Coordinates of C-alpha atoms in Angstrom, one line a residue:
X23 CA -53.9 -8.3 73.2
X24 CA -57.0 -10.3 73.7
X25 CA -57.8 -9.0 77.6
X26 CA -57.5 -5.6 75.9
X27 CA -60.0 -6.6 73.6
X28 CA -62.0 -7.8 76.7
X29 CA -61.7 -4.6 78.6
X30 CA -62.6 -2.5 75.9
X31 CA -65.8 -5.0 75.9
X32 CA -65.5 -6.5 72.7
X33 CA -65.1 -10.4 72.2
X34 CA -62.6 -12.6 70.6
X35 CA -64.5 -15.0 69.0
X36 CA -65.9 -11.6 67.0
X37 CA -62.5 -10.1 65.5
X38 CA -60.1 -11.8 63.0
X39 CA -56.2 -11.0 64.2
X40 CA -54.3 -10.8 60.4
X41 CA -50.5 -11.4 61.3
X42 CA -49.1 -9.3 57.7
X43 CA -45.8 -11.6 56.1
X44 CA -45.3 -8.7 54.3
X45 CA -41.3 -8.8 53.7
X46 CA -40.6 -11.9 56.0
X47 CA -39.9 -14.8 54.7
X48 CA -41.7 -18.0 55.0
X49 CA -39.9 -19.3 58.0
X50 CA -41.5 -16.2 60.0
X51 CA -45.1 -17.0 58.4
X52 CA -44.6 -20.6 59.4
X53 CA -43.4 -19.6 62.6
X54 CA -47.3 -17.4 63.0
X55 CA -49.0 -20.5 62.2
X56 CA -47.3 -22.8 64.9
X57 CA -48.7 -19.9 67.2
X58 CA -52.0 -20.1 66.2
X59 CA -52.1 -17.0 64.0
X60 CA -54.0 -18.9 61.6
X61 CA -55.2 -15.8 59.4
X62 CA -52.4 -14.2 57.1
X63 CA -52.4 -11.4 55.2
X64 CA -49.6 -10.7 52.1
X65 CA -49.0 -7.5 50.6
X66 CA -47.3 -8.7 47.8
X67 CA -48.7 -11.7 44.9
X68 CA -45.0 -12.7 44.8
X69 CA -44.8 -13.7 48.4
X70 CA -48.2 -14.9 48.6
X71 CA -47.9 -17.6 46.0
X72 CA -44.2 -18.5 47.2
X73 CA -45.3 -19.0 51.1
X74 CA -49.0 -20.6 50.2
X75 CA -47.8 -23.7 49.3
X76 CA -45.5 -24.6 51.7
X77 CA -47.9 -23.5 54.8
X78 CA -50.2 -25.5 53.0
X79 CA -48.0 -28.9 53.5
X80 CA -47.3 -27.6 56.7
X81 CA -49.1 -28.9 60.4
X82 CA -50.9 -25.6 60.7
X83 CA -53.5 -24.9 58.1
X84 CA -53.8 -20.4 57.3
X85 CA -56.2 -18.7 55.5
X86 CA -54.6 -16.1 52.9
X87 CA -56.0 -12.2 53.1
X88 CA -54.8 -10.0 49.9
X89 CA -53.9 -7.0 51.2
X90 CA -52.7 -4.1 50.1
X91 CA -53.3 -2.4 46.1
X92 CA -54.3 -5.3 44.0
X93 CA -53.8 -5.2 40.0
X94 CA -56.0 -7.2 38.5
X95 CA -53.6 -9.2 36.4
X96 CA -52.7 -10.9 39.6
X97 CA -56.0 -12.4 40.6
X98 CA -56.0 -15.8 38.5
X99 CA -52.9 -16.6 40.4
X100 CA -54.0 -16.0 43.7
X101 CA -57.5 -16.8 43.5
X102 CA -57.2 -20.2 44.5
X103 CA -55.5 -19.7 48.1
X104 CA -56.8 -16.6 48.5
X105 CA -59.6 -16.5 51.1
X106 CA -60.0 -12.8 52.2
X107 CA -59.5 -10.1 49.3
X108 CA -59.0 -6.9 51.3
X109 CA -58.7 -3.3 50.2
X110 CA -60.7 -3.7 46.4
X111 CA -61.7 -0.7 45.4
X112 CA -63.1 -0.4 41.9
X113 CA -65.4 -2.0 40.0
X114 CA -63.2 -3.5 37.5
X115 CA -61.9 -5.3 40.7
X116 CA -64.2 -6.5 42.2
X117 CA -65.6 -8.2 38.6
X118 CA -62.0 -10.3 37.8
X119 CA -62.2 -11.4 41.7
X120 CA -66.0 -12.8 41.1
X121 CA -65.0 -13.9 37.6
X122 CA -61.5 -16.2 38.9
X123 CA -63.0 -16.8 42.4
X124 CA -66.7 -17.3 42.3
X125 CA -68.5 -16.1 45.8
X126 CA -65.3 -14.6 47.3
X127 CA -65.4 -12.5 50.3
X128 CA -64.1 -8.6 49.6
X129 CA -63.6 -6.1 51.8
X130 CA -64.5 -2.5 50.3
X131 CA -61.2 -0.4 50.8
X132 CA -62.3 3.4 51.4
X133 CA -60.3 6.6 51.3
X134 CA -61.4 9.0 53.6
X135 CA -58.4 11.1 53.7
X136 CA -59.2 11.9 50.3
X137 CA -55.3 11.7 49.4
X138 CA -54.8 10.9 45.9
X139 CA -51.6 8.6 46.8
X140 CA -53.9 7.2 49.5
X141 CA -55.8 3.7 48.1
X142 CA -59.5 3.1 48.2
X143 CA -62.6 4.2 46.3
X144 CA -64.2 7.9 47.1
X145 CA -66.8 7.0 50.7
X146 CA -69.7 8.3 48.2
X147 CA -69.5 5.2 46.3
X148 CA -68.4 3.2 48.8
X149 CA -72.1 1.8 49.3
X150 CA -72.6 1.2 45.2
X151 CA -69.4 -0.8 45.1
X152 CA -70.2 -2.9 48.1
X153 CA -73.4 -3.3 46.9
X154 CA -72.4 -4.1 42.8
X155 CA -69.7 -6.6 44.4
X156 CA -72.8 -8.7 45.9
X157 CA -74.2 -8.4 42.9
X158 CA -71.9 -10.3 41.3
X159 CA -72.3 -13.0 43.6
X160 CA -69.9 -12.6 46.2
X161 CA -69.9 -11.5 49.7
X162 CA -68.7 -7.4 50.3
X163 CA -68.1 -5.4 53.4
X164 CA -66.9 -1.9 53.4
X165 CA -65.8 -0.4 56.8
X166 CA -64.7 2.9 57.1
X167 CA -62.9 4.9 60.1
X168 CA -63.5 8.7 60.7
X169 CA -60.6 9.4 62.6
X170 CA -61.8 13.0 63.0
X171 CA -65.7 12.2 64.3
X172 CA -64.4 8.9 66.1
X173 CA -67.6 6.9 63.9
X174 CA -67.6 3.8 62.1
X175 CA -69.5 3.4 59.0
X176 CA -70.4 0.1 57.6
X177 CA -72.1 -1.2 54.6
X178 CA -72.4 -5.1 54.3
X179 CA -74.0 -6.8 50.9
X180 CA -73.9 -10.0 50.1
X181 CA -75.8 -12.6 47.6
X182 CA -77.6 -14.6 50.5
X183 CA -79.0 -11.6 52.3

């Protein structure tokens, strides 16, 4: 993977490789760890906060994303391992992360399919949320791919800037 990354110029110290636990259990996250896939992303609250704390006694220390749709009845659990909070994408969101985890880093999730069973927020107010997330004292990023164009578009607030 990584002299892929190399070829195609880019560099690993500037990309993040999530390993997803989604529907393994925690032997196969622990088993990640010990390979230095330190950066772990769970779809689900449920297995999150059943594999955090036993990584977290474990030899190799991860760092949680929350991937996936998020209600926002499961923040307050997950807020204290949580260290990434991937695909938010409303407003309401965004506020109960910054309210249970004060300066949390969110990534902006945004639908450019524009497929209602597709998540993400509408790429017009992309920027606003990214920008309203900062705002209440965090750290937001919104990527976006156009498959179509082959572009990137990115929007990055935070509180420090």
């Amino acid at each position: 993977l990584w002299t892929s990354v190399e070829e195609a110029g880019g560099s690993r110290d500037a990309m993040t490789l999530v390993a997803v636990t989604k529907g393994f259990d925690v032997a196969v996250a622990e088993l990640a760890a010990s390979c230095d896939l330190s950066d772990l992303g769970e779809n689900y609250a449920q297995e999150l906060l059943a594999k955090a704390p036993v990584l977290a006694a474990g030899p190799h220390p991860v760092r949680w994303h929350a991937i996936g749709r998020l209600q926002r009845n499961k923040v307050r659990q997950l807020a204290p391992v949580v260290h990434l909070w991937q695909t938010v994408d409303r407003l309401e969101l965004a506020t109960e992360i910054a309210r249970r985890a004060p300066g949390a880093r969110v990534l902006v999730q945004v639908n450019t399919s524009g497929e209602p069973a597709k998540g993400g927020i509408d790429p017009t107010g992309a920027p606003d949320l990214v920008r309203a997330a900062a705002d209440l004292g965090g750290e937001a990023d919104s990527s976006l791919v156009d498959s179509k164009r082959s572009r990137v578009a990115h929007s990055r607030a935070s509180t420090s800037s």
